[in-house]
Coordinates of C-alpha atoms in Angstrom, one line a residue:
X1 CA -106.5 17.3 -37.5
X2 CA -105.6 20.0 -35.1
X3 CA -103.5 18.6 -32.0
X4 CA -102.7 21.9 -29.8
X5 CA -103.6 25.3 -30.8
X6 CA -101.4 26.6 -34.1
X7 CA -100.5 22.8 -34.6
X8 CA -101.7 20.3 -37.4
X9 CA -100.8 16.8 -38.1
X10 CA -100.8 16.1 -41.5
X11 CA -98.9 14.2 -44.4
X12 CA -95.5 15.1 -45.7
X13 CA -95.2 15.7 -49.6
X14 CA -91.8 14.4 -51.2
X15 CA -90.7 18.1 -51.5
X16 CA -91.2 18.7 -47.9
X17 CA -88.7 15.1 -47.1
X18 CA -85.6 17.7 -47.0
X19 CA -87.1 19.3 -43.7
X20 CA -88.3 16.2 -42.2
X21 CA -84.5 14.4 -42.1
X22 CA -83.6 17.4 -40.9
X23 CA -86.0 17.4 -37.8
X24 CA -84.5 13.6 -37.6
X25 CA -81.3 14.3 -37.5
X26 CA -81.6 17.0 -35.1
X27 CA -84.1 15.2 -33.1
X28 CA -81.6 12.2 -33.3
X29 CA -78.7 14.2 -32.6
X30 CA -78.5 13.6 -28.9
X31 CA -79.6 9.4 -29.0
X32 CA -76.8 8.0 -27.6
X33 CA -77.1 4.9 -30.5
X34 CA -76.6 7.4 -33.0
X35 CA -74.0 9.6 -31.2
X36 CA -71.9 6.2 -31.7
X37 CA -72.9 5.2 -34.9
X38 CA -71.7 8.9 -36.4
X39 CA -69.2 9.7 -34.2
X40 CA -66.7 9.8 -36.7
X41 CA -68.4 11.9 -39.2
X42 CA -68.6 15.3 -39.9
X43 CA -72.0 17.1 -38.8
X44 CA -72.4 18.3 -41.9
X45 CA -72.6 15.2 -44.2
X46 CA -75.5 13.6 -41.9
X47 CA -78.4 15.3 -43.6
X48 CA -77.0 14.3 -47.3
X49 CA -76.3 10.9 -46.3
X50 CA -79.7 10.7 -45.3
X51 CA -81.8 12.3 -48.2
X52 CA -79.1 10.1 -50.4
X53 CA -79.9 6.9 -48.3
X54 CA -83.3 7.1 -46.5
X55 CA -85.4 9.7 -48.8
X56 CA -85.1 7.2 -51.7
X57 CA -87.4 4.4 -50.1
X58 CA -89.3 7.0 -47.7
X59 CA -90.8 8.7 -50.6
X60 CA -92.2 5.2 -52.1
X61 CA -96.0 5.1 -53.0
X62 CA -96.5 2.4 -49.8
X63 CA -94.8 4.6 -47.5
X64 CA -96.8 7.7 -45.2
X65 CA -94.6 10.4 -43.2
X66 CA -96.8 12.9 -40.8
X67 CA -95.6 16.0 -39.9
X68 CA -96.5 18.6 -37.0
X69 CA -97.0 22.4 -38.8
X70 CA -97.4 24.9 -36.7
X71 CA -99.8 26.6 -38.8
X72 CA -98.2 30.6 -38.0
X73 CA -94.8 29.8 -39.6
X74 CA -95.6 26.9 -41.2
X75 CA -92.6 25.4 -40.1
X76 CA -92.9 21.0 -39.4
X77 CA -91.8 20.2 -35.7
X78 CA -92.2 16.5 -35.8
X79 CA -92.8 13.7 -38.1
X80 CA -93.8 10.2 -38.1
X81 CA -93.4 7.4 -40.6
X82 CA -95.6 4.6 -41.3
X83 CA -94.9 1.6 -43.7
X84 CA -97.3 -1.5 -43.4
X85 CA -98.0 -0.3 -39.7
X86 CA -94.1 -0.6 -39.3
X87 CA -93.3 3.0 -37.5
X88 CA -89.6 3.5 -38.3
X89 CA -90.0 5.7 -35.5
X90 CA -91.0 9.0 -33.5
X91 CA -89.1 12.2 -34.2
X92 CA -89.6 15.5 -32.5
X93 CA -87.5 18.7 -32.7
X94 CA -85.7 19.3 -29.7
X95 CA -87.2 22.6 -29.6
X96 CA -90.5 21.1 -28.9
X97 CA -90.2 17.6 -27.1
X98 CA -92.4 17.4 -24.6
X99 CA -95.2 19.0 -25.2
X100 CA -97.4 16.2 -26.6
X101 CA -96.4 15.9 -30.2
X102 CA -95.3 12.3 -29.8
X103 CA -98.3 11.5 -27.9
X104 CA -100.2 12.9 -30.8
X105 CA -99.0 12.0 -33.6
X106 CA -99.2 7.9 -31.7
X107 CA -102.6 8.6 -31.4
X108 CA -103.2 9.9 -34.7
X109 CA -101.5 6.4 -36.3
X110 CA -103.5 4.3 -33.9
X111 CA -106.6 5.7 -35.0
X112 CA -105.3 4.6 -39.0
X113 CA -104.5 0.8 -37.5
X114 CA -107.8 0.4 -35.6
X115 CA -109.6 1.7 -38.8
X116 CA -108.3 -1.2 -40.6
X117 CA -107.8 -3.5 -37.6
X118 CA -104.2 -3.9 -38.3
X119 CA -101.6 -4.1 -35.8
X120 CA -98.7 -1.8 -35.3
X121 CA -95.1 -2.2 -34.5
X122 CA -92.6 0.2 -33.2
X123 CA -89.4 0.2 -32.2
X124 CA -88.7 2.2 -28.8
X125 CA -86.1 4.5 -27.2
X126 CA -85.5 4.9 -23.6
X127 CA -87.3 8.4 -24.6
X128 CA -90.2 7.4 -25.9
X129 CA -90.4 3.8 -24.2
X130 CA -93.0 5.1 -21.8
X131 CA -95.1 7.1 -24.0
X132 CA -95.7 3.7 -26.6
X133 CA -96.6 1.6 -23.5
X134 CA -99.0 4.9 -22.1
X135 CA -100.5 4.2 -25.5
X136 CA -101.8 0.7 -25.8
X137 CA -98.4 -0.9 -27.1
X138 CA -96.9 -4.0 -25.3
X139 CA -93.3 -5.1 -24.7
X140 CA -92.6 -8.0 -27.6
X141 CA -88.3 -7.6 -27.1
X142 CA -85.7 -5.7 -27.1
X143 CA -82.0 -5.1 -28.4
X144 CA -79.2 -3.9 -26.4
X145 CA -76.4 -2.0 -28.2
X146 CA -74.0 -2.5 -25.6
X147 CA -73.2 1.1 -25.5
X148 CA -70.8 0.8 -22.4
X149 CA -68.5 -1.0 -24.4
X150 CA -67.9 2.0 -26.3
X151 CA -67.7 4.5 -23.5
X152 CA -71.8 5.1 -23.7
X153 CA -74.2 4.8 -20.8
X154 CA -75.3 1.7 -20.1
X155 CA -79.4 2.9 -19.3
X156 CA -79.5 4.1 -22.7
X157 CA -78.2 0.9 -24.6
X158 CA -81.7 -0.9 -25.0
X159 CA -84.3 -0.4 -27.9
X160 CA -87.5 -2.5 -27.1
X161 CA -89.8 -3.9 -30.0
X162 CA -93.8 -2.8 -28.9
X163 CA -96.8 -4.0 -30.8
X164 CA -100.3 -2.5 -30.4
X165 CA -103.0 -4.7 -31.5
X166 CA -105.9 -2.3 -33.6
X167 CA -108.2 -0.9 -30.5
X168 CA -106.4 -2.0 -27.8
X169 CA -105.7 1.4 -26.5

């Protein structure tokens, strides 16, 4: 599946899990929930914490992560994982937010849930909030972090829970 010229969507092998937390993390690195949650840690620990925490269960048969290739470099841009129609989430390089990928690869895992009819949950950022909704999903709830206690801003505190019913887009 092409999305944009010298770009493919297509699924992540367990060898290619080392580039795809370190998309997250640097996709991540500015979300003002995870500034706070690895505030105290050094930079450079991150990405092994995450291939020692995360990779284990990410790489399980029941699990799916897409990736974004741009097909010149073969380098992956963005990701998405799937479990169950459970994204854990939407992660695009810094590099090259905004130019569709999310929207894409959303659309590309919509098209998996209507084939089966199943429905899909995500959970939202206020950065990708607007896209989810753009894209069939509907507000269920949310969770607010309370950043402001900590010294965060407070409009960037909430994570909403969205649901898309199977070809309700």
């Amino acid at each position: 599946m092409t999305i944009a010229i010298g770009f493919a969507i297509s699924e992540a092998s367990k060898e290619e899990m080392y580039e795809v937390f370190q998309v997250l993390a640097a996709a991540y690195a500015k979300d003002e929930v995870w500034v706070h949650i690895f505030k105290d840690c050094n930079a450079e620990e991150i990405h092994p914490w995450l291939m020692a925490n995360m990779n284990p269960r990410w790489t399980m048969p029941d699990m799916k992560t897409f990736k974004v290739t741009e097909l010149s470099t073969g380098e992956n841009h963005g990701w998405d994982p799937e479990e169950d129609y459970h994204r854990k989430g939407t992660m695009v390089h810094p590099d090259y937010q905004n130019k569709g990928f999310g929207t894409e690869l959303t659309k590309h895992c919509n098209a998996i849930s209507d084939k089966s009819g199943g429905r899909t949950w995500v959970p939202a950022r206020p950065t990708s909030v607007k896209m989810f909704r753009k894209n069939g999903f509907k507000d269920i709830g949310f969770v607010d972090a309370h950043l402001e206690r900590w010294g965060g801003p407070r409009d960037k505190s909430i994570t909403w829970t969205l649901c898309r019913n199977a070809s309700s887009s």
